[in-house]
Amino acid sequence: MAIAKKTPAEIVTQRFEYAPAPEATEHVKVEPRYSLFIGGRMLEPHSKKRFPTINPATEEQLSEVAEADEVDVDHAVVAADKAFGPWSRLSPSRRARYLFRISRLIQERARELAVVETMDGGKPIKESRDVDIPLAAAHFFYYAGWADKLDWAFPNRKPRPLGVAGQVIPWNFPLLMLAWKIAPALAAGNTVVLKPAETTPLSAMLFADICRQAELPPGTVNIVTGAGKTGSLVVSHPGVRKVAFTGSTEVGKLIQRSLAGSGKRLTLELGGKAANIVFEDAPLDAAVEGIVNGIYFNQGHVCCAGSRLLVQESIAEPLLEKLKVRLSTLRLGDPLDKNTDIGAINSKAQLEKIEGMVASGIEEGAEIYQPECKLPDRGYWFKPTLFTNVSQSYRIAREEIFGPVLSVLTFRTPAEAVEKANNTPYGLSAGVWTDKGSRILWMAERMRAGVVWANTFNRFDPSSPFGGYKESGFGREGGLHGLLPYLELN
Ligand code: NAD
Ligand code: MN
């Protein structure tokens, strides 16, 4: 029996309507105000200052967190320094036990953490629930496993911890970035002062409570909140032996400059402008899912987002038609709703940045496509957007937008694909879609990107190292490689 083939437009009208399915929030207790987690206790900030953190989907204030000043940061580093001796001398299997305990507690409190992550940052609950929180727990589990095996990880090299690690993280994956920073540092025997991003401090405050529940020795982990000024106080403190930063390339360069000659170890995980490359022999429907996951996951607030689609000219038309249909089925709205695909933009400032970049794309001559979709009245929102007719010189093809905006370019030969993919100051990630294994290997060898995904995108595993080339930074997080920045090898 012949099955009638539906046109893409007919598929769109087939879109299912779901009743609202909001995740419950009653079980979550957010304090009206938080202090600083220093030496195992919540301490009033010396600065006496606090600032609000809001829910970007509603613009409502969720809580107030402390703004750590120079004295506060010094307290935190002194506490971490004091804890370093005992922590680094603790038997490695005991250290592992604390890390296992932390990962178990993250799992136990996963629902609470997911809801807080979504309320504070605007990401869809299905992502915080299924990606952020499970991966954060997995990261602690993974590094717990290494804690008592460092001598086997680096045979005959006598690995030794460095001291206090100063760590500064961004707002796009708050708890996961915290896990990427804290887990390897502790497993290697270091102690930590961490500063979360100013728009998403709440999951780090819950993590402070998890450290307390795990009975982690006081001062092993310290968490200071604040904005850029507090971050610069953490990285420049003379008691800090190792700095780990994830965020913008601009701030990364500032930090690298300020640390020159200090003898501090440094790793930087910065921006990206990844190419997602689709060859004519790729399974198109799977590629469409990969493209959507690559750039619309977490509203495109992803450093390794596939923000440049490079599609082989021969299939550009059918692929774009499929992609546009798929965009019109994405559900934008309440991040706490379990059916939501696209949540809120993290902050007003980020929304303005995205709007500015999109305006530049239109002005430079690119053609914009946005599906019909209604934006909520309050909060910060941006429709999933794609640009065709993009030239490599346009800002939307060169600069990181960090929003749900895709720039589409075409190519004819594999060599042209490689050249265009590498034509960027960044080098964090890339995707290749093709039926041929040999082509995947050929491409991966030629691309200057820390991660190359083949027939998939945005896949993470704690055992797999992640990091960049060029202006995407240096150093690796995850895997055995992720331990190296926290160890001295003799
Ligand atoms: P940012 O680099 O300003 O902020 C990241 C973190 O660094 C935050 O915790 C911030 O408080 C802190 N910080 C700011 N200035 C500092 C300084 N001088 N010294 C030490 N710490 C400092 O990033 P942003 O303003 O939040 O976002 C701007 C752009 O950065 C985004 O549009 C995006 O392009 C990029 N970004 C990249 C990532 C990533 O994962 N690679 C994450 C967030 C933002
Ligand atoms: Mn917030």
Short mmCIF file of C-alpha atoms and ligand atoms in Angstrom, two decimals, residues 53-56 62 119-121 198-202 346, ligand 2:
data_model
loop_
_atom_site.label_atom_id
_atom_site.label_comp_id
_atom_site.label_asym_id
_atom_site.label_seq_id
_atom_site.Cartn_x
_atom_site.Cartn_y
_atom_site.Cartn_z
CA THR A 53 19.62 37.24 41.21
CA ILE A 54 16.47 37.04 39.11
CA ASN A 55 14.54 34.45 37.14
CA PRO A 56 15.07 35.57 33.52
CA LEU A 62 14.71 34.87 43.48
CA MET A 119 14.72 29.19 37.64
CA ASP A 120 17.99 31.05 38.07
CA GLY A 121 19.27 30.73 34.49
CA GLU A 198 26.60 36.77 38.90
CA THR A 199 23.35 35.83 37.12
CA THR A 200 23.39 32.16 38.24
CA PRO A 201 24.87 31.82 41.75
CA LEU A 202 22.12 29.71 43.34
CA ASN A 346 19.94 34.24 30.52
MN MN B 2 19.47 34.48 37.92
#
